């Protein structure tokens, strides 16, 4: 299993565990440090992290346009999303312009919540070789829903922490060394100042004191959530249960603080660091978090073997239409299609027939180049340009 999987399992188990402490009857379990009775359902933190893990598994990197649609398509109102996220994801699913919607949240400030940080550990865990390389993809996935600079900084800090946590499997570190390395890659602002303060508090024995100074997620902002979560992870990097008990004992937004801590710590310990009793109580991860490499939406055709340029028609899609083209479910037996990094792939019978490069120009999407299969052993259209024109005009 990959470090991203370890981080996802740690994140979902932490999320499920933490959410149990919103249940008043479970308070006494907290005092006694006894596991609350299962099953523990996971929440929005895990649902979004599953989309991140699926996107990463499928492509080896994250395609923002496709991840946006994964968030929207898997969005389940009953998983505890905040009101702004519920509305945003519903509008995207209905064909809305995702970047414009995200930027318009909170009177145009963008969301500064902890929702970008809560889902990012599986992404960061893929960058242990060079944690600085996690900054770009963490930023790109954050702004899908959270455009405020401090929400982005929180996501960057958690992603980088997950990367360093994996690296610490082979390069032992100290809490100060670990958190200092995260600090060095965190953008300026309130989150960074909080992490700097967390470094000075690593020797503080009482999590309540640390949470008072750093915040515990009660305000659900990234700045109020990430510094404390990384403080708890840094102090307990080798001990998943201790990290999680310390985290939830501080109260606040406990599913999210526990999701962040669980993701970062399990990136270090691996799935083996999560006790069996915890895994047995936590809701299992959904199958869709584990696509075959090369196909989030199910089996895909084999790539074009002998591509030749082909004429393409003058067609144009609005942003909404293009999103519909990308997300509409494939009908069995018909032409399949999917997009990857701006290329629309069209095929049938297990083979790709056309690949069409699509470019966005002033909010409109148009074909910019196209190739057709010409290998005699594959499905080769008799009139390629005519066939492609018919297909694209029908989308
Ligand atoms: Mg949640």
PDB file of N, CA, C and O in Angstrom, residues 189-256:
ATOM      1  N   UNK A 189       1.384  34.516   6.990  1.00  0.00           N
ATOM      2  CA  UNK A 189       0.040  34.838   7.462  1.00  0.00           C
ATOM      3  C   UNK A 189      -0.262  34.168   8.780  1.00  0.00           C
ATOM      4  O   UNK A 189       0.631  33.680   9.482  1.00  0.00           O
ATOM      5  N   UNK A 190      -1.551  34.134   9.111  1.00  0.00           N
ATOM      6  CA  UNK A 190      -1.981  33.679  10.433  1.00  0.00           C
ATOM      7  C   UNK A 190      -1.649  32.208  10.680  1.00  0.00           C
ATOM      8  O   UNK A 190      -1.292  31.819  11.792  1.00  0.00           O
ATOM      9  N   UNK A 191      -1.777  31.365   9.640  1.00  0.00           N
ATOM     10  CA  UNK A 191      -1.480  29.943   9.827  1.00  0.00           C
ATOM     11  C   UNK A 191       0.006  29.775  10.146  1.00  0.00           C
ATOM     12  O   UNK A 191       0.389  29.041  11.062  1.00  0.00           O
ATOM     13  N   UNK A 192       0.833  30.478   9.394  1.00  0.00           N
ATOM     14  CA  UNK A 192       2.282  30.369   9.609  1.00  0.00           C
ATOM     15  C   UNK A 192       2.661  30.886  11.004  1.00  0.00           C
ATOM     16  O   UNK A 192       3.460  30.264  11.703  1.00  0.00           O
ATOM     17  N   UNK A 193       2.064  31.990  11.413  1.00  0.00           N
ATOM     18  CA  UNK A 193       2.354  32.513  12.754  1.00  0.00           C
ATOM     19  C   UNK A 193       1.928  31.509  13.820  1.00  0.00           C
ATOM     20  O   UNK A 193       2.614  31.321  14.832  1.00  0.00           O
ATOM     21  N   UNK A 194       0.793  30.847  13.583  1.00  0.00           N
ATOM     22  CA  UNK A 194       0.330  29.830  14.532  1.00  0.00           C
ATOM     23  C   UNK A 194       1.293  28.657  14.612  1.00  0.00           C
ATOM     24  O   UNK A 194       1.573  28.133  15.702  1.00  0.00           O
ATOM     25  N   UNK A 195       1.816  28.228  13.477  1.00  0.00           N
ATOM     26  CA  UNK A 195       2.756  27.100  13.491  1.00  0.00           C
ATOM     27  C   UNK A 195       4.062  27.518  14.178  1.00  0.00           C
ATOM     28  O   UNK A 195       4.660  26.735  14.935  1.00  0.00           O
ATOM     29  N   UNK A 196       4.475  28.761  13.942  1.00  0.00           N
ATOM     30  CA  UNK A 196       5.688  29.254  14.616  1.00  0.00           C
ATOM     31  C   UNK A 196       5.485  29.219  16.134  1.00  0.00           C
ATOM     32  O   UNK A 196       6.389  28.829  16.895  1.00  0.00           O
ATOM     33  N   UNK A 197       4.287  29.592  16.575  1.00  0.00           N
ATOM     34  CA  UNK A 197       3.996  29.548  18.009  1.00  0.00           C
ATOM     35  C   UNK A 197       3.945  28.098  18.498  1.00  0.00           C
ATOM     36  O   UNK A 197       4.420  27.780  19.597  1.00  0.00           O
ATOM     37  N   UNK A 198       3.396  27.227  17.656  1.00  0.00           N
ATOM     38  CA  UNK A 198       3.311  25.806  18.029  1.00  0.00           C
ATOM     39  C   UNK A 198       4.707  25.222  18.255  1.00  0.00           C
ATOM     40  O   UNK A 198       4.892  24.378  19.140  1.00  0.00           O
ATOM     41  N   UNK A 199       5.677  25.661  17.471  1.00  0.00           N
ATOM     42  CA  UNK A 199       7.050  25.168  17.651  1.00  0.00           C
ATOM     43  C   UNK A 199       7.531  25.491  19.075  1.00  0.00           C
ATOM     44  O   UNK A 199       8.140  24.659  19.755  1.00  0.00           O
ATOM     45  N   UNK A 200       7.183  26.685  19.551  1.00  0.00           N
ATOM     46  CA  UNK A 200       7.635  27.090  20.892  1.00  0.00           C
ATOM     47  C   UNK A 200       6.875  26.371  22.004  1.00  0.00           C
ATOM     48  O   UNK A 200       7.304  26.390  23.157  1.00  0.00           O
ATOM     49  N   UNK A 201       5.728  25.755  21.630  1.00  0.00           N
ATOM     50  CA  UNK A 201       4.897  25.102  22.649  1.00  0.00           C
ATOM     51  C   UNK A 201       5.062  23.587  22.674  1.00  0.00           C
ATOM     52  O   UNK A 201       4.321  22.901  23.381  1.00  0.00           O
ATOM     53  N   UNK A 202       6.009  23.059  21.895  1.00  0.00           N
ATOM     54  CA  UNK A 202       6.124  21.600  21.814  1.00  0.00           C
ATOM     55  C   UNK A 202       6.434  20.962  23.158  1.00  0.00           C
ATOM     56  O   UNK A 202       6.067  19.813  23.408  1.00  0.00           O
ATOM     57  N   UNK A 203       7.097  21.725  24.041  1.00  0.00           N
ATOM     58  CA  UNK A 203       7.426  21.168  25.350  1.00  0.00           C
ATOM     59  C   UNK A 203       6.312  21.322  26.371  1.00  0.00           C
ATOM     60  O   UNK A 203       6.425  20.817  27.497  1.00  0.00           O
ATOM     61  N   UNK A 204       5.233  22.007  26.001  1.00  0.00           N
ATOM     62  CA  UNK A 204       4.123  22.211  26.945  1.00  0.00           C
ATOM     63  C   UNK A 204       3.395  20.894  27.132  1.00  0.00           C
ATOM     64  O   UNK A 204       2.968  20.267  26.163  1.00  0.00           O
ATOM     65  N   UNK A 205       3.259  20.471  28.369  1.00  0.00           N
ATOM     66  CA  UNK A 205       2.700  19.135  28.607  1.00  0.00           C
ATOM     67  C   UNK A 205       1.190  19.102  28.391  1.00  0.00           C
ATOM     68  O   UNK A 205       0.638  18.080  28.009  1.00  0.00           O
ATOM     69  N   UNK A 206       0.523  20.218  28.642  1.00  0.00           N
ATOM     70  CA  UNK A 206      -0.935  20.188  28.683  1.00  0.00           C
ATOM     71  C   UNK A 206      -1.532  20.645  27.348  1.00  0.00           C
ATOM     72  O   UNK A 206      -1.337  21.790  26.938  1.00  0.00           O
ATOM     73  N   UNK A 207      -2.295  19.746  26.715  1.00  0.00           N
ATOM     74  CA  UNK A 207      -2.897  20.092  25.427  1.00  0.00           C
ATOM     75  C   UNK A 207      -3.913  21.226  25.563  1.00  0.00           C
ATOM     76  O   UNK A 207      -4.173  21.941  24.612  1.00  0.00           O
ATOM     77  N   UNK A 208      -4.496  21.371  26.769  1.00  0.00           N
ATOM     78  CA  UNK A 208      -5.470  22.455  26.923  1.00  0.00           C
ATOM     79  C   UNK A 208      -4.801  23.819  26.806  1.00  0.00           C
ATOM     80  O   UNK A 208      -5.337  24.746  26.208  1.00  0.00           O
ATOM     81  N   UNK A 209      -3.605  23.930  27.374  1.00  0.00           N
ATOM     82  CA  UNK A 209      -2.859  25.184  27.262  1.00  0.00           C
ATOM     83  C   UNK A 209      -2.516  25.456  25.797  1.00  0.00           C
ATOM     84  O   UNK A 209      -2.694  26.572  25.299  1.00  0.00           O
ATOM     85  N   UNK A 210      -2.041  24.418  25.115  1.00  0.00           N
ATOM     86  CA  UNK A 210      -1.689  24.591  23.701  1.00  0.00           C
ATOM     87  C   UNK A 210      -2.915  24.990  22.892  1.00  0.00           C
ATOM     88  O   UNK A 210      -2.852  25.895  22.046  1.00  0.00           O
ATOM     89  N   UNK A 211      -4.040  24.334  23.162  1.00  0.00           N
ATOM     90  CA  UNK A 211      -5.248  24.627  22.392  1.00  0.00           C
ATOM     91  C   UNK A 211      -5.765  26.035  22.682  1.00  0.00           C
ATOM     92  O   UNK A 211      -6.291  26.707  21.798  1.00  0.00           O
ATOM     93  N   UNK A 212      -5.589  26.475  23.927  1.00  0.00           N
ATOM     94  CA  UNK A 212      -6.015  27.835  24.258  1.00  0.00           C
ATOM     95  C   UNK A 212      -5.229  28.865  23.457  1.00  0.00           C
ATOM     96  O   UNK A 212      -5.764  29.870  23.006  1.00  0.00           O
ATOM     97  N   UNK A 213      -3.941  28.605  23.300  1.00  0.00           N
ATOM     98  CA  UNK A 213      -3.090  29.565  22.611  1.00  0.00           C
ATOM     99  C   UNK A 213      -3.185  29.437  21.096  1.00  0.00           C
ATOM    100  O   UNK A 213      -3.097  30.427  20.375  1.00  0.00           O
ATOM    101  N   UNK A 214      -3.351  28.202  20.605  1.00  0.00           N
ATOM    102  CA  UNK A 214      -3.293  27.972  19.158  1.00  0.00           C
ATOM    103  C   UNK A 214      -4.674  27.896  18.519  1.00  0.00           C
ATOM    104  O   UNK A 214      -4.803  28.027  17.302  1.00  0.00           O
ATOM    105  N   UNK A 215      -5.705  27.645  19.334  1.00  0.00           N
ATOM    106  CA  UNK A 215      -7.041  27.369  18.797  1.00  0.00           C
ATOM    107  C   UNK A 215      -7.221  25.869  18.666  1.00  0.00           C
ATOM    108  O   UNK A 215      -6.249  25.117  18.607  1.00  0.00           O
ATOM    109  N   UNK A 216      -8.490  25.426  18.628  1.00  0.00           N
ATOM    110  CA  UNK A 216      -8.760  23.989  18.498  1.00  0.00           C
ATOM    111  C   UNK A 216      -9.758  23.689  17.391  1.00  0.00           C
ATOM    112  O   UNK A 216     -10.349  22.620  17.346  1.00  0.00           O
ATOM    113  N   UNK A 217      -9.945  24.658  16.468  1.00  0.00           N
ATOM    114  CA  UNK A 217     -10.887  24.449  15.382  1.00  0.00           C
ATOM    115  C   UNK A 217     -12.294  24.904  15.710  1.00  0.00           C
ATOM    116  O   UNK A 217     -13.187  24.803  14.866  1.00  0.00           O
ATOM    117  N   UNK A 218     -12.492  25.425  16.909  1.00  0.00           N
ATOM    118  CA  UNK A 218     -13.840  25.853  17.302  1.00  0.00           C
ATOM    119  C   UNK A 218     -14.387  26.904  16.317  1.00  0.00           C
ATOM    120  O   UNK A 218     -15.573  26.967  16.054  1.00  0.00           O
ATOM    121  N   UNK A 219     -13.482  27.733  15.784  1.00  0.00           N
ATOM    122  CA  UNK A 219     -13.901  28.774  14.836  1.00  0.00           C
ATOM    123  C   UNK A 219     -13.938  28.251  13.400  1.00  0.00           C
ATOM    124  O   UNK A 219     -14.224  29.001  12.480  1.00  0.00           O
ATOM    125  N   UNK A 220     -13.611  26.981  13.213  1.00  0.00           N
ATOM    126  CA  UNK A 220     -13.548  26.271  11.919  1.00  0.00           C
ATOM    127  C   UNK A 220     -12.750  27.009  10.847  1.00  0.00           C
ATOM    128  O   UNK A 220     -12.909  26.758   9.663  1.00  0.00           O
ATOM    129  N   UNK A 221     -11.886  27.931  11.245  1.00  0.00           N
ATOM    130  CA  UNK A 221     -10.988  28.534  10.254  1.00  0.00           C
ATOM    131  C   UNK A 221      -9.707  27.709  10.199  1.00  0.00           C
ATOM    132  O   UNK A 221      -9.370  26.982  11.143  1.00  0.00           O
ATOM    133  N   UNK A 222      -8.992  27.837   9.085  1.00  0.00           N
ATOM    134  CA  UNK A 222      -7.726  27.115   8.951  1.00  0.00           C
ATOM    135  C   UNK A 222      -6.737  27.573  10.031  1.00  0.00           C
ATOM    136  O   UNK A 222      -6.037  26.752  10.636  1.00  0.00           O
ATOM    137  N   UNK A 223      -6.711  28.878  10.301  1.00  0.00           N
ATOM    138  CA  UNK A 223      -5.741  29.404  11.269  1.00  0.00           C
ATOM    139  C   UNK A 223      -6.041  28.930  12.688  1.00  0.00           C
ATOM    140  O   UNK A 223      -5.141  28.837  13.523  1.00  0.00           O
ATOM    141  N   UNK A 224      -7.304  28.633  12.960  1.00  0.00           N
ATOM    142  CA  UNK A 224      -7.713  28.178  14.288  1.00  0.00           C
ATOM    143  C   UNK A 224      -7.592  26.654  14.425  1.00  0.00           C
ATOM    144  O   UNK A 224      -7.810  26.115  15.508  1.00  0.00           O
ATOM    145  N   UNK A 225      -7.278  25.960  13.338  1.00  0.00           N
ATOM    146  CA  UNK A 225      -7.310  24.495  13.312  1.00  0.00           C
ATOM    147  C   UNK A 225      -5.938  23.869  13.083  1.00  0.00           C
ATOM    148  O   UNK A 225      -5.520  22.960  13.804  1.00  0.00           O
ATOM    149  N   UNK A 226      -5.244  24.367  12.053  1.00  0.00           N
ATOM    150  CA  UNK A 226      -4.041  23.678  11.572  1.00  0.00           C
ATOM    151  C   UNK A 226      -2.869  23.751  12.567  1.00  0.00           C
ATOM    152  O   UNK A 226      -2.208  22.734  12.803  1.00  0.00           O
ATOM    153  N   UNK A 227      -2.577  24.912  13.184  1.00  0.00           N
ATOM    154  CA  UNK A 227      -1.412  24.937  14.085  1.00  0.00           C
ATOM    155  C   UNK A 227      -1.540  23.934  15.240  1.00  0.00           C
ATOM    156  O   UNK A 227      -0.591  23.204  15.541  1.00  0.00           O
ATOM    157  N   UNK A 228      -2.727  23.852  15.856  1.00  0.00           N
ATOM    158  CA  UNK A 228      -2.884  22.895  16.959  1.00  0.00           C
ATOM    159  C   UNK A 228      -2.778  21.452  16.456  1.00  0.00           C
ATOM    160  O   UNK A 228      -2.137  20.604  17.093  1.00  0.00           O
ATOM    161  N   UNK A 229      -3.407  21.177  15.314  1.00  0.00           N
ATOM    162  CA  UNK A 229      -3.367  19.803  14.784  1.00  0.00           C
ATOM    163  C   UNK A 229      -1.923  19.388  14.497  1.00  0.00           C
ATOM    164  O   UNK A 229      -1.514  18.258  14.823  1.00  0.00           O
ATOM    165  N   UNK A 230      -1.146  20.286  13.926  1.00  0.00           N
ATOM    166  CA  UNK A 230       0.245  19.929  13.616  1.00  0.00           C
ATOM    167  C   UNK A 230       1.095  19.848  14.888  1.00  0.00           C
ATOM    168  O   UNK A 230       2.042  19.055  14.957  1.00  0.00           O
ATOM    169  N   UNK A 231       0.740  20.627  15.885  1.00  0.00           N
ATOM    170  CA  UNK A 231       1.403  20.516  17.199  1.00  0.00           C
ATOM    171  C   UNK A 231       1.189  19.109  17.759  1.00  0.00           C
ATOM    172  O   UNK A 231       2.133  18.445  18.195  1.00  0.00           O
ATOM    173  N   UNK A 232      -0.071  18.645  17.718  1.00  0.00           N
ATOM    174  CA  UNK A 232      -0.386  17.316  18.265  1.00  0.00           C
ATOM    175  C   UNK A 232       0.281  16.208  17.438  1.00  0.00           C
ATOM    176  O   UNK A 232       0.778  15.222  17.993  1.00  0.00           O
ATOM    177  N   UNK A 233       0.312  16.382  16.127  1.00  0.00           N
ATOM    178  CA  UNK A 233       0.945  15.367  15.269  1.00  0.00           C
ATOM    179  C   UNK A 233       2.456  15.325  15.516  1.00  0.00           C
ATOM    180  O   UNK A 233       3.044  14.238  15.617  1.00  0.00           O
ATOM    181  N   UNK A 234       3.074  16.492  15.631  1.00  0.00           N
ATOM    182  CA  UNK A 234       4.527  16.550  15.800  1.00  0.00           C
ATOM    183  C   UNK A 234       4.957  15.872  17.099  1.00  0.00           C
ATOM    184  O   UNK A 234       5.978  15.197  17.167  1.00  0.00           O
ATOM    185  N   UNK A 235       4.161  16.044  18.147  1.00  0.00           N
ATOM    186  CA  UNK A 235       4.521  15.468  19.447  1.00  0.00           C
ATOM    187  C   UNK A 235       4.319  13.964  19.511  1.00  0.00           C
ATOM    188  O   UNK A 235       4.879  13.303  20.380  1.00  0.00           O
ATOM    189  N   UNK A 236       3.481  13.429  18.614  1.00  0.00           N
ATOM    190  CA  UNK A 236       3.081  12.016  18.704  1.00  0.00           C
ATOM    191  C   UNK A 236       3.251  11.313  17.363  1.00  0.00           C
ATOM    192  O   UNK A 236       2.455  10.461  17.001  1.00  0.00           O
ATOM    193  N   UNK A 237       4.282  11.663  16.619  1.00  0.00           N
ATOM    194  CA  UNK A 237       4.377  11.196  15.237  1.00  0.00           C
ATOM    195  C   UNK A 237       4.456   9.679  15.131  1.00  0.00           C
ATOM    196  O   UNK A 237       4.009   9.095  14.154  1.00  0.00           O
ATOM    197  N   UNK A 238       4.993   9.041  16.152  1.00  0.00           N
ATOM    198  CA  UNK A 238       5.125   7.585  16.083  1.00  0.00           C
ATOM    199  C   UNK A 238       4.019   6.826  16.797  1.00  0.00           C
ATOM    200  O   UNK A 238       4.083   5.598  16.890  1.00  0.00           O
ATOM    201  N   UNK A 239       3.015   7.534  17.308  1.00  0.00           N
ATOM    202  CA  UNK A 239       2.028   6.880  18.172  1.00  0.00           C
ATOM    203  C   UNK A 239       0.620   7.372  17.814  1.00  0.00           C
ATOM    204  O   UNK A 239       0.144   8.383  18.337  1.00  0.00           O
ATOM    205  N   UNK A 240      -0.026   6.633  16.922  1.00  0.00           N
ATOM    206  CA  UNK A 240      -1.341   7.051  16.412  1.00  0.00           C
ATOM    207  C   UNK A 240      -2.376   7.228  17.529  1.00  0.00           C
ATOM    208  O   UNK A 240      -3.014   8.292  17.621  1.00  0.00           O
ATOM    209  N   UNK A 241      -2.566   6.234  18.416  1.00  0.00           N
ATOM    210  CA  UNK A 241      -3.608   6.426  19.446  1.00  0.00           C
ATOM    211  C   UNK A 241      -3.335   7.622  20.361  1.00  0.00           C
ATOM    212  O   UNK A 241      -4.242   8.406  20.653  1.00  0.00           O
ATOM    213  N   UNK A 242      -2.089   7.795  20.788  1.00  0.00           N
ATOM    214  CA  UNK A 242      -1.789   8.946  21.656  1.00  0.00           C
ATOM    215  C   UNK A 242      -2.058  10.259  20.949  1.00  0.00           C
ATOM    216  O   UNK A 242      -2.585  11.212  21.541  1.00  0.00           O
ATOM    217  N   UNK A 243      -1.684  10.321  19.670  1.00  0.00           N
ATOM    218  CA  UNK A 243      -1.905  11.551  18.902  1.00  0.00           C
ATOM    219  C   UNK A 243      -3.392  11.884  18.857  1.00  0.00           C
ATOM    220  O   UNK A 243      -3.809  13.035  19.054  1.00  0.00           O
ATOM    221  N   UNK A 244      -4.210  10.873  18.616  1.00  0.00           N
ATOM    222  CA  UNK A 244      -5.649  11.110  18.464  1.00  0.00           C
ATOM    223  C   UNK A 244      -6.326  11.419  19.798  1.00  0.00           C
ATOM    224  O   UNK A 244      -7.194  12.295  19.875  1.00  0.00           O
ATOM    225  N   UNK A 245      -5.929  10.728  20.857  1.00  0.00           N
ATOM    226  CA  UNK A 245      -6.519  11.055  22.169  1.00  0.00           C
ATOM    227  C   UNK A 245      -6.154  12.466  22.568  1.00  0.00           C
ATOM    228  O   UNK A 245      -6.985  13.224  23.075  1.00  0.00           O
ATOM    229  N   UNK A 246      -4.913  12.852  22.358  1.00  0.00           N
ATOM    230  CA  UNK A 246      -4.498  14.209  22.732  1.00  0.00           C
ATOM    231  C   UNK A 246      -5.293  15.238  21.931  1.00  0.00           C
ATOM    232  O   UNK A 246      -5.715  16.273  22.448  1.00  0.00           O
ATOM    233  N   UNK A 247      -5.528  14.934  20.668  1.00  0.00           N
ATOM    234  CA  UNK A 247      -6.248  15.861  19.790  1.00  0.00           C
ATOM    235  C   UNK A 247      -7.692  16.042  20.243  1.00  0.00           C
ATOM    236  O   UNK A 247      -8.170  17.171  20.408  1.00  0.00           O
ATOM    237  N   UNK A 248      -8.405  14.946  20.440  1.00  0.00           N
ATOM    238  CA  UNK A 248      -9.828  15.090  20.754  1.00  0.00           C
ATOM    239  C   UNK A 248     -10.034  15.619  22.179  1.00  0.00           C
ATOM    240  O   UNK A 248     -11.059  16.229  22.464  1.00  0.00           O
ATOM    241  N   UNK A 249      -9.044  15.422  23.050  1.00  0.00           N
ATOM    242  CA  UNK A 249      -9.180  15.925  24.424  1.00  0.00           C
ATOM    243  C   UNK A 249      -9.236  17.443  24.465  1.00  0.00           C
ATOM    244  O   UNK A 249      -9.726  18.020  25.436  1.00  0.00           O
ATOM    245  N   UNK A 250      -8.728  18.088  23.409  1.00  0.00           N
ATOM    246  CA  UNK A 250      -8.745  19.553  23.380  1.00  0.00           C
ATOM    247  C   UNK A 250     -10.074  20.110  22.913  1.00  0.00           C
ATOM    248  O   UNK A 250     -10.281  21.324  22.932  1.00  0.00           O
ATOM    249  N   UNK A 251     -11.006  19.242  22.464  1.00  0.00           N
ATOM    250  CA  UNK A 251     -12.317  19.726  22.019  1.00  0.00           C
ATOM    251  C   UNK A 251     -12.223  20.489  20.705  1.00  0.00           C
ATOM    252  O   UNK A 251     -11.254  20.352  19.952  1.00  0.00           O
ATOM    253  N   UNK A 252     -13.250  21.320  20.430  1.00  0.00           N
ATOM    254  CA  UNK A 252     -13.277  22.093  19.184  1.00  0.00           C
ATOM    255  C   UNK A 252     -13.857  21.282  18.043  1.00  0.00           C
ATOM    256  O   UNK A 252     -14.743  20.453  18.246  1.00  0.00           O
ATOM    257  N   UNK A 253     -13.323  21.526  16.829  1.00  0.00           N
ATOM    258  CA  UNK A 253     -13.837  20.860  15.618  1.00  0.00           C
ATOM    259  C   UNK A 253     -13.163  19.493  15.515  1.00  0.00           C
ATOM    260  O   UNK A 253     -12.299  19.253  14.671  1.00  0.00           O
ATOM    261  N   UNK A 254     -13.578  18.564  16.409  1.00  0.00           N
ATOM    262  CA  UNK A 254     -12.774  17.362  16.657  1.00  0.00           C
ATOM    263  C   UNK A 254     -12.733  16.368  15.505  1.00  0.00           C
ATOM    264  O   UNK A 254     -11.779  15.600  15.406  1.00  0.00           O
ATOM    265  N   UNK A 255     -13.756  16.352  14.644  1.00  0.00           N
ATOM    266  CA  UNK A 255     -13.613  15.422  13.511  1.00  0.00           C
ATOM    267  C   UNK A 255     -12.509  15.905  12.580  1.00  0.00           C
ATOM    268  O   UNK A 255     -11.692  15.113  12.096  1.00  0.00           O
ATOM    269  N   UNK A 256     -12.443  17.208  12.381  1.00  0.00           N
ATOM    270  CA  UNK A 256     -11.448  17.751  11.452  1.00  0.00           C
ATOM    271  C   UNK A 256     -10.048  17.787  12.057  1.00  0.00           C
ATOM    272  O   UNK A 256      -9.075  17.434  11.383  1.00  0.00           O
TER     273      UNK A 256
END
